[in-house]
XYZ file of C-alpha atoms in Angstrom:
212
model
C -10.830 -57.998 64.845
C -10.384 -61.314 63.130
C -11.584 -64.635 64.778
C -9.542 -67.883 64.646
C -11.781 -70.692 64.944
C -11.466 -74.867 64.585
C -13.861 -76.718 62.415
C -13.669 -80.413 61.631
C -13.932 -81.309 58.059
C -13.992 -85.142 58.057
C -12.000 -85.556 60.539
C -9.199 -83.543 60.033
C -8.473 -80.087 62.219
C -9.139 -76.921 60.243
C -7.607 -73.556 61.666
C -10.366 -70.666 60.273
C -9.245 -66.873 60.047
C -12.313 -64.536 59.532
C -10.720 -61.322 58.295
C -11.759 -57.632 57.513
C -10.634 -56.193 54.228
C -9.223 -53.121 54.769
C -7.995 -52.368 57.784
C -3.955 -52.359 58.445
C -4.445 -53.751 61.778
C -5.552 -57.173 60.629
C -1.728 -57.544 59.030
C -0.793 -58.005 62.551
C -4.057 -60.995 63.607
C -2.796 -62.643 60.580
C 0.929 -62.792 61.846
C -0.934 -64.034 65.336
C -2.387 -66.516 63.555
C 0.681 -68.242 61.834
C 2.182 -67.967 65.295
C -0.457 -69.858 67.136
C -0.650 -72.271 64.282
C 2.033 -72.787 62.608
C 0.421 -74.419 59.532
C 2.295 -76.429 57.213
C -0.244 -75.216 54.336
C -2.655 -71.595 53.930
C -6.252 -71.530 52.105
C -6.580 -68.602 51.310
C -10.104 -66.681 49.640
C -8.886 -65.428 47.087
C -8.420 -65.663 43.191
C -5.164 -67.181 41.664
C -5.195 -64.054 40.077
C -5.471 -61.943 42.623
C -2.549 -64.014 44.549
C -0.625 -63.479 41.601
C -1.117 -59.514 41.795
C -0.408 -59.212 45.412
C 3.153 -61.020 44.847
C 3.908 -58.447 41.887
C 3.142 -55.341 43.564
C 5.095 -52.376 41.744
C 6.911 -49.980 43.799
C 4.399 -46.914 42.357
C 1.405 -49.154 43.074
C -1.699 -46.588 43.281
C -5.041 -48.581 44.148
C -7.668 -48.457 41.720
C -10.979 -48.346 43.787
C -14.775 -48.389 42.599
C -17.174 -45.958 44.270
C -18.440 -49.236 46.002
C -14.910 -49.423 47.526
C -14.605 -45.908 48.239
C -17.354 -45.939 49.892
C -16.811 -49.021 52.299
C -13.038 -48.002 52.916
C -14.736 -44.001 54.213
C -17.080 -46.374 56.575
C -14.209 -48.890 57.480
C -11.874 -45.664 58.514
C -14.451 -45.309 61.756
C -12.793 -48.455 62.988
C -9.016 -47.746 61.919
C -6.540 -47.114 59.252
C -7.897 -48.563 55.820
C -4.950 -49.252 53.116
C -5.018 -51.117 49.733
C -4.647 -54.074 48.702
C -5.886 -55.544 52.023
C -3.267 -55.835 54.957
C -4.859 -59.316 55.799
C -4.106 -60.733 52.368
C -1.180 -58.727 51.906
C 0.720 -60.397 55.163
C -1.059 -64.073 54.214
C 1.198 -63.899 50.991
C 3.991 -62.222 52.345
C 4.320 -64.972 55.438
C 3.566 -68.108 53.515
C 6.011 -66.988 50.538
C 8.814 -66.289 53.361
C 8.507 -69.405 55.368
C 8.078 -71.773 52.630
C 4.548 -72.861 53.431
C 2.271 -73.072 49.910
C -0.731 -70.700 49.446
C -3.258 -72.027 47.670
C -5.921 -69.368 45.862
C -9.685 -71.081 47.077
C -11.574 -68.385 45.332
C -13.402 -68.396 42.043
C -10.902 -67.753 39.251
C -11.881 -64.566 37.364
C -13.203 -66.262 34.173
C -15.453 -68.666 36.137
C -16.391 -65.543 38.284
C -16.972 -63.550 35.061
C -19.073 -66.373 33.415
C -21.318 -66.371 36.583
C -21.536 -63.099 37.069
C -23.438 -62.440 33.493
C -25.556 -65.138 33.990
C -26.943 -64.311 37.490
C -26.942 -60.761 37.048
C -29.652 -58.973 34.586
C -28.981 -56.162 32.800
C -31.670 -54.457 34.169
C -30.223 -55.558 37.733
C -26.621 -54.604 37.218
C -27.846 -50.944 35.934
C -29.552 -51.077 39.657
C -26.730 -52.055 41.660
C -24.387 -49.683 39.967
C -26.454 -46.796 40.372
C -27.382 -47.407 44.037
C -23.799 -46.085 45.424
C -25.365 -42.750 45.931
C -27.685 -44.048 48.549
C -24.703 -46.168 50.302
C -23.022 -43.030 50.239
C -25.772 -41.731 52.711
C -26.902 -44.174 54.379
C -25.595 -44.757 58.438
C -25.202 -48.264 59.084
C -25.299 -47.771 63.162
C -22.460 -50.328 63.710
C -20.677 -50.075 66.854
C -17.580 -52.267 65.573
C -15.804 -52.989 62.672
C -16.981 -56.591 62.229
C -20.350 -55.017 62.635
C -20.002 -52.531 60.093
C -18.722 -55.371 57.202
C -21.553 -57.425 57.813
C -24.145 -54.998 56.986
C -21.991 -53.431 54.229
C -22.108 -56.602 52.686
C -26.010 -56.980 53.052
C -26.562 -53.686 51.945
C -24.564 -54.092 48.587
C -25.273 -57.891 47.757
C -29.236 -57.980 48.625
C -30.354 -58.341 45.318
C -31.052 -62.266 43.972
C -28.584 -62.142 41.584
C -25.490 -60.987 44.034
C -26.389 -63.151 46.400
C -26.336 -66.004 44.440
C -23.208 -65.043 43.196
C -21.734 -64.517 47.087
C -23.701 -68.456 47.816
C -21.633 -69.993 45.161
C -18.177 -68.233 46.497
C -18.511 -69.249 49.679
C -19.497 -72.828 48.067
C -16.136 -72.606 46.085
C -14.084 -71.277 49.033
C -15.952 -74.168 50.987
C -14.940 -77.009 48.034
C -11.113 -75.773 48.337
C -10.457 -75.927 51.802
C -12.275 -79.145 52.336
C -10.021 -80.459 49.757
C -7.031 -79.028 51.648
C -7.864 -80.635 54.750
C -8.191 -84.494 53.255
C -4.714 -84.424 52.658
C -3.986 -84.165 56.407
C -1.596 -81.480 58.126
C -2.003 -78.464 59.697
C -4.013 -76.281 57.297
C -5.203 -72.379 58.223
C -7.838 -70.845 56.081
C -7.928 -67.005 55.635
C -11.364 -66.036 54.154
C -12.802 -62.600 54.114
C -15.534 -61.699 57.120
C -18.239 -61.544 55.050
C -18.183 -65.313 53.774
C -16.783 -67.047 56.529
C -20.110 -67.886 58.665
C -21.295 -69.540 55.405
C -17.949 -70.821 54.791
C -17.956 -72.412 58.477
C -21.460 -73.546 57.616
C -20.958 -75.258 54.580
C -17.709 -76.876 56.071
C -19.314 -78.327 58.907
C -22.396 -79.740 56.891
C -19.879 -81.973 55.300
C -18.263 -83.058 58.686
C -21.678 -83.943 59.592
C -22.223 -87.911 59.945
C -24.759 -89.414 57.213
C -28.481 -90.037 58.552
């Protein structure tokens, strides 16, 4: 279930959605969540090009998954029906773009995400991690809800230095762009995916913090 939470960023009011990828029933937290807040602007954690993709979706769209998402979606389905892209980004778009209200992509764009990614990641490291999906595959994560479940997929698959470095500077970037956001005033929500929000939060309130 997503959480809406408030965090101050230097004063100003910031309206944060934790979401689950996934899941078609967080289409209808995110509609909550425009409804309660009514923002006049969305952060959103994604890509500009992945924003881009979900408002050209073709009519014979088939998802192309990795085993890593194959994998996660046959856990996720425990908790509910799993569709792709994910309902929670998929309704973001779709409600901002109808009511008027700009989206703005607070993600790592795919070249500077690209650029990191071969400089954290070894190859010796990336022949691990892409060879490890057989033990995902079989290993039971014991989670008793669906929030519980994402967490520890996301531990399990981004434990090694490199990924997690790579995960420490998204949440940094997703951190950077709503912070910027929120300086120009308004109401601003923030969607951002489960598994980077706590840091996200984190981050966000370390710069509310007053100077020692």
């Amino acid at each position: 279930m997503s959480v809406l939470e408030v965090v101050l960023v230097n004063g100003e009011t910031v309206h944060l959605l934790s979401v689950i990828k996934g899941l078609t029933s967080e289409a209808d937290n995110v509609k909550d969540a425009f409804d309660r807040v009514r923002p006049d602007k969305v952060a959103i954690s994604l890509s500009r090009e992945e924003v881009d993709g979900l408002r050209n979706i073709p009519d014979d769209f088939e998802p192309e998954l990795s085993r890593y998402d194959e994998i996660y979606a046959e856990g996720l389905e425990e908790f509910g029906e799993v569709a792709a892209p994910a309902p929670c980004y998929v309704a973001a778009v779709e409600l901002a773009d109808h009511l008027k209200i700009p989206l703005v992509p607070v993600d790592l764009d795919e070249d500077s995400f690209s650029e990191l990614y071969c400089a954290a990641v070894s190859g010796p490291a990336l022949f691990r991690h892409s060879t490890r999906t057989w033990l995902l595959k079989r290993r039971r994560f014991g989670s008793g809800t669906a929030e519980d479940y994402v967490l520890k997929w996301d531990h399990a698959v981004n434990n090694m230095e490199g990924m997690r470095l790579i995960e420490r500077k998204r949440a940094e970037t997703i951190a950077k762009g709503i912070a910027g956001l929120a300086s120009a005033g308004g109401t601003l929500l923030a969607v951002v995916e489960l598994e980077r929000a706590a840091e996200v939060k984190e981050i966000l309130a370390g710069a509310d913090a007053p100077e020692k």
